[in-house]
XYZ file of C-alpha atoms in Angstrom:
384
model
C 0.330 0.026 0.281
C 1.983 3.057 -0.220
C 2.030 6.004 -2.612
C 4.792 7.268 -5.145
C 5.736 10.384 -7.614
C 3.335 13.258 -8.484
C 1.900 13.550 -12.020
C 1.191 18.155 -11.172
C -1.592 18.945 -9.803
C -4.508 18.118 -10.663
C -3.797 14.070 -10.775
C -3.995 12.843 -7.173
C -2.258 9.954 -6.154
C -1.520 5.995 -7.111
C 0.637 3.618 -5.116
C 0.801 -0.322 -3.884
C 2.210 -1.476 -1.686
C 3.265 -4.985 -1.371
C 5.743 -6.009 0.628
C 8.174 -3.098 3.143
C 11.059 -3.557 1.183
C 9.266 -3.026 -2.465
C 10.307 0.199 -4.619
C 7.857 2.559 -5.266
C 7.431 3.478 -9.435
C 3.690 4.093 -9.245
C 2.917 7.562 -9.468
C 1.715 8.948 -6.113
C -0.362 12.086 -7.395
C -1.307 15.520 -7.484
C -0.214 18.591 -9.864
C -2.284 21.211 -10.441
C -5.290 22.127 -12.854
C -5.333 21.487 -16.260
C -3.156 24.085 -17.827
C -6.201 24.661 -20.350
C -8.342 25.145 -16.905
C -7.283 28.627 -15.915
C -9.756 30.482 -14.734
C -9.218 32.998 -13.096
C -9.339 32.429 -8.508
C -11.497 35.233 -6.439
C -9.445 35.458 -3.746
C -11.188 35.160 -0.606
C -10.620 37.208 2.590
C -7.980 35.529 4.328
C -9.873 36.295 7.555
C -13.536 35.872 8.977
C -13.124 32.321 7.519
C -12.633 29.561 10.885
C -15.510 28.884 12.801
C -15.134 29.461 16.517
C -11.876 27.799 18.062
C -12.140 23.239 17.961
C -14.212 22.343 20.726
C -11.305 20.978 23.993
C -13.145 18.785 25.418
C -11.959 14.680 25.300
C -12.052 11.831 27.528
C -10.651 12.155 31.193
C -7.312 11.328 31.272
C -6.700 11.356 27.430
C -5.425 14.414 24.891
C -7.409 16.074 21.935
C -5.117 15.396 18.209
C -3.851 18.254 18.252
C -3.779 19.863 20.960
C -5.877 22.831 21.388
C -3.775 25.294 19.536
C -1.900 23.202 18.172
C -0.983 22.547 13.896
C 0.055 19.263 13.069
C 2.599 19.075 10.134
C 2.146 15.972 8.058
C 4.088 15.231 5.137
C 4.116 12.769 2.159
C 7.323 10.988 -0.069
C 7.692 9.240 -2.761
C 8.368 5.482 -1.261
C 6.977 6.448 2.135
C 6.603 3.960 4.637
C 8.427 0.573 3.068
C 12.402 3.660 2.665
C 11.768 6.191 5.239
C 15.298 8.245 3.844
C 13.351 10.674 2.189
C 11.418 11.745 5.279
C 14.480 11.292 7.580
C 16.236 14.074 4.573
C 12.877 16.225 5.329
C 12.920 15.761 8.885
C 16.341 17.244 9.015
C 15.515 19.634 6.993
C 13.031 21.298 8.174
C 14.529 20.478 11.777
C 11.274 18.520 12.575
C 9.080 15.916 13.775
C 6.384 15.348 11.569
C 3.157 13.963 13.456
C 1.372 12.782 10.173
C 2.087 10.467 7.157
C 0.091 10.656 4.886
C -0.083 7.143 2.201
C -1.262 5.205 -0.620
C -3.236 1.841 -1.636
C -5.650 1.107 -5.634
C -7.394 -1.567 -4.112
C -6.790 -3.433 -7.468
C -3.170 -4.777 -6.230
C -3.360 -3.728 -2.393
C -4.033 -5.904 0.229
C -4.239 -5.310 4.106
C -0.565 -5.071 5.733
C -0.482 -3.408 9.106
C 3.757 -3.435 8.393
C 3.659 0.290 6.896
C 0.912 1.277 9.124
C 2.843 0.154 12.924
C 5.920 1.324 10.831
C 4.754 5.469 11.033
C 3.083 4.841 14.184
C 6.160 3.805 15.641
C 7.940 6.529 14.001
C 5.918 9.389 15.880
C 3.267 9.697 13.246
C -0.432 9.669 12.710
C -0.822 7.223 9.294
C -3.184 8.702 7.828
C -3.955 6.269 3.919
C -4.897 7.378 0.706
C -7.019 4.521 0.314
C -7.576 4.444 -4.557
C -10.369 2.454 -5.736
C -8.621 1.885 -8.734
C -6.650 1.148 -10.743
C -3.293 2.572 -10.436
C -1.157 0.287 -12.723
C -3.233 1.779 -15.883
C -1.633 4.546 -15.233
C 1.911 3.396 -14.601
C 1.309 1.884 -18.075
C 0.324 4.866 -20.351
C 2.787 7.044 -18.159
C 5.789 4.686 -19.458
C 4.309 5.251 -23.476
C 4.755 9.516 -23.052
C 1.506 9.657 -23.713
C -0.027 13.369 -23.449
C -2.176 14.417 -20.226
C -4.845 14.442 -21.466
C -4.849 11.386 -22.852
C -3.315 9.789 -19.893
C -6.207 11.830 -17.962
C -9.253 9.916 -20.564
C -7.703 5.998 -20.098
C -6.952 6.620 -15.461
C -10.022 7.512 -15.512
C -12.252 5.294 -17.668
C -12.465 2.391 -15.096
C -15.864 0.741 -15.328
C -15.164 -2.523 -12.826
C -14.664 0.517 -10.245
C -17.758 2.694 -11.371
C -19.072 4.393 -8.252
C -22.422 2.567 -8.249
C -20.807 -0.800 -8.290
C -19.190 0.130 -4.638
C -22.512 1.120 -3.698
C -24.552 -2.162 -3.600
C -21.654 -3.773 -1.602
C -19.538 -5.659 -5.041
C -16.612 -5.387 -2.827
C -18.027 -5.448 0.756
C -15.377 -9.046 0.829
C -12.307 -6.177 0.154
C -13.784 -3.759 2.214
C -14.471 -5.765 5.391
C -10.172 -7.462 4.612
C -9.221 -3.860 5.544
C -12.081 -2.799 8.217
C -10.554 -5.954 10.851
C -7.787 -5.200 10.402
C -7.615 -1.962 10.347
C -9.878 -2.161 14.006
C -7.249 -4.667 14.870
C -4.527 -2.072 15.204
C -5.270 -1.563 18.203
C -4.578 2.801 17.106
C -5.699 5.598 15.655
C -5.869 6.225 11.351
C -7.122 8.424 9.216
C -8.144 6.917 5.833
C -8.499 9.818 2.899
C -10.774 8.056 0.692
C -11.326 8.601 -3.241
C -9.738 12.176 -3.257
C -9.357 14.900 -5.687
C -13.801 13.761 -6.627
C -14.131 17.536 -7.802
C -12.075 16.798 -10.494
C -11.684 14.470 -13.718
C -9.647 12.160 -13.207
C -10.030 9.624 -11.364
C -13.139 6.769 -12.388
C -14.515 7.497 -8.502
C -15.066 11.516 -10.484
C -18.570 11.647 -11.170
C -18.375 12.856 -14.357
C -15.443 10.605 -15.956
C -16.352 6.451 -15.928
C -19.933 6.698 -16.438
C -20.894 7.883 -12.733
C -24.132 9.803 -12.062
C -24.754 12.355 -9.690
C -25.784 11.603 -6.661
C -22.855 8.068 -6.843
C -20.652 9.166 -4.901
C -22.226 10.172 -1.540
C -23.436 6.519 -1.673
C -19.850 5.167 -2.258
C -18.667 6.756 0.157
C -21.748 5.858 2.536
C -21.565 2.386 2.339
C -17.502 2.295 2.890
C -17.802 3.604 5.617
C -21.354 1.807 7.236
C -19.597 -1.616 6.522
C -15.699 -0.005 9.068
C -18.495 1.319 11.259
C -20.185 -2.266 11.404
C -16.859 -3.901 11.649
C -16.084 -2.121 14.722
C -13.685 0.004 12.564
C -13.966 2.970 15.253
C -10.665 3.757 15.068
C -11.062 5.761 11.550
C -10.555 9.068 11.374
C -12.172 10.070 7.546
C -10.764 12.653 5.143
C -12.605 14.143 3.305
C -10.532 15.633 1.104
C -11.444 17.221 -2.552
C -9.266 19.423 -5.094
C -8.786 23.660 -4.485
C -11.268 24.614 -7.316
C -9.386 26.046 -9.923
C -12.330 26.601 -12.067
C -15.817 27.870 -11.766
C -17.484 25.436 -13.611
C -16.673 22.620 -11.565
C -18.411 20.477 -9.816
C -20.595 21.783 -6.045
C -18.491 20.957 -3.661
C -22.484 20.350 -1.258
C -23.418 17.562 -4.102
C -20.203 16.078 -3.805
C -20.210 15.910 0.701
C -21.237 12.419 2.619
C -22.527 14.559 5.361
C -21.220 15.310 8.456
C -21.805 12.545 10.185
C -19.336 10.669 8.355
C -16.857 13.140 8.035
C -14.633 13.160 10.684
C -11.911 15.982 8.377
C -12.230 17.933 5.787
C -9.776 18.594 3.915
C -8.046 20.068 -0.222
C -4.930 19.999 -2.231
C -3.877 23.104 -4.223
C -0.055 23.055 -4.885
C 1.187 26.764 -6.247
C 3.546 26.191 -9.378
C 1.508 25.082 -12.385
C -2.181 24.525 -13.966
C -4.198 27.211 -13.044
C -1.558 28.286 -10.619
C 1.220 28.666 -12.286
C 2.191 31.632 -11.849
C 2.181 33.327 -8.481
C -1.167 32.395 -6.287
C -0.608 33.416 -2.337
C -1.386 30.264 -0.119
C -5.033 32.207 0.637
C -6.182 33.047 -3.632
C -5.214 29.047 -3.909
C -6.649 27.939 -1.278
C -9.525 30.176 0.242
C -12.528 30.304 -2.302
C -12.361 25.769 -1.201
C -12.418 26.789 2.131
C -16.055 29.265 1.902
C -17.825 26.787 -0.075
C -17.385 24.230 1.910
C -17.743 26.329 5.200
C -21.199 26.020 3.429
C -22.151 22.914 4.692
C -19.483 21.567 7.218
C -17.763 23.637 10.130
C -15.580 19.652 10.746
C -11.955 20.763 11.081
C -9.585 21.447 8.195
C -6.820 19.515 6.500
C -5.100 20.433 4.315
C -4.080 16.951 2.558
C -1.372 18.408 0.115
C 0.410 20.769 -0.777
C 3.174 22.450 -1.917
C 5.311 24.957 -4.410
C 7.887 24.861 -7.179
C 10.304 27.125 -7.799
C 9.688 28.268 -10.698
C 9.807 31.901 -10.878
C 12.428 31.208 -7.997
C 9.859 32.170 -5.120
C 9.601 28.698 -2.967
C 10.887 30.243 -0.207
C 7.892 33.424 -0.183
C 5.107 31.720 -0.836
C 6.264 29.237 2.108
C 6.915 32.180 4.697
C 3.513 33.198 3.263
C 1.028 30.600 3.776
C 2.966 30.208 6.776
C 2.653 33.300 7.727
C -1.038 33.661 7.609
C -2.107 30.429 8.428
C -2.317 30.973 12.057
C -5.757 33.215 11.173
C -7.159 29.472 9.965
C -8.605 28.159 12.985
C -10.102 25.629 11.750
C -7.390 24.130 9.196
C -5.169 21.122 12.191
C -2.931 20.561 9.616
C -0.756 20.707 6.264
C 0.348 17.859 4.461
C 3.344 18.683 2.913
C 4.328 17.004 -1.294
C 7.631 16.242 -0.475
C 8.223 14.292 -3.868
C 10.085 15.816 -6.672
C 8.579 14.399 -9.899
C 7.756 16.231 -12.579
C 8.650 19.318 -11.124
C 9.938 19.572 -7.229
C 8.044 19.826 -4.408
C 10.361 18.982 -2.272
C 11.656 21.721 0.441
C 15.170 19.865 0.561
C 15.064 20.796 -3.203
C 16.837 24.250 -2.160
C 18.044 25.913 1.347
C 16.650 29.028 0.822
C 12.973 27.216 0.809
C 13.731 24.238 3.340
C 15.404 27.939 5.709
C 12.050 29.358 5.914
C 9.615 26.469 5.917
C 12.072 25.287 9.383
C 11.901 28.642 10.548
C 8.312 28.563 9.814
C 7.541 25.909 11.418
C 10.088 26.397 14.693
C 6.466 28.101 16.192
C 4.619 26.804 19.656
C 1.914 26.247 16.820
C 2.931 23.064 15.892
C 5.306 21.564 18.376
C 3.823 18.486 20.072
C 4.635 15.270 19.652
C 1.615 12.889 18.251
C 1.299 9.718 20.305
C -1.698 6.540 20.107
C -3.262 7.159 22.607
C -4.292 10.665 21.581
C -7.420 11.207 20.616
C -7.983 12.381 16.984
C -9.956 16.195 16.871
C -13.141 15.379 15.062
C -15.488 18.453 15.864
C -15.679 22.820 15.817
C -17.171 24.615 18.883
C -17.754 27.853 20.548
């Protein structure tokens, strides 16, 4: 189960794990929205979007994750929990121990294996699984043929075997149950980011492709969630994570939202440096329209589930500093996961000493200084 490389920002990850020694060369995902969709993005106000501070209660003797007034820093690397070399390099450059690690698994190739989860947990990080209902190997094959981005999108998104209606009607229930029982057996919290970037067109679980229909995404999500609940896998924090709005023509997010009873954290993915965000756009310019839209239908804690910056205009360090300068104003954002991968574009903080320094200085503040432990209770609500 794991993920890999980056496509650019509009894609999302595809990866597969089998053994901890296996190296990953599959695409992991994400690139900003395709260039042909470079609509103007209206910059929302930097302030006033966040709901009230998180609820300050947890069961007696247990601490919330993240603690009150804190926000976690997470990382995604190409090899994920199968080779921690890139994570160690990131940690050294950031001078900060990440509290979350994101990795991916695809339904066609990956069976449940507790090893990646345990390896992440033993490193002092909450495991976040990017769980992807598709066959990522079709994407790998298309890239090896050096097809155009448009051709790759068309091939990777057309996978009738993984149509949303099939998930909702129970065709994958045996597979889902094996994962639910496995994750329950871990005995510590995990987060699952299921079928992310559903508001795009580049995955077979997006409603605009693959023979899917309006409403199918919510039905599929609820079916998967309910099966986990029935199996007693209550140690899961469910993360709903669309792509940051890059065009006014993208689907309304409210129609894709399963509901607060089915979601623990809302998220968003966005990058500076390609597609609709090729020219310089601040963190708020990229994310605020999406945050503002989500806040019309949910007040769940928010996570920036993937972000990164390229240095095409030599403004990467500037972007990093600016992003962390405004983050404390978003009191509902409880964490940020950095895409530490060099593929097609170099999103890594280690790409330059200036970027590494900017990141290290930014996360040195007390807001990000705390340690995750399996005994902590993931925050699931915001309140007064």
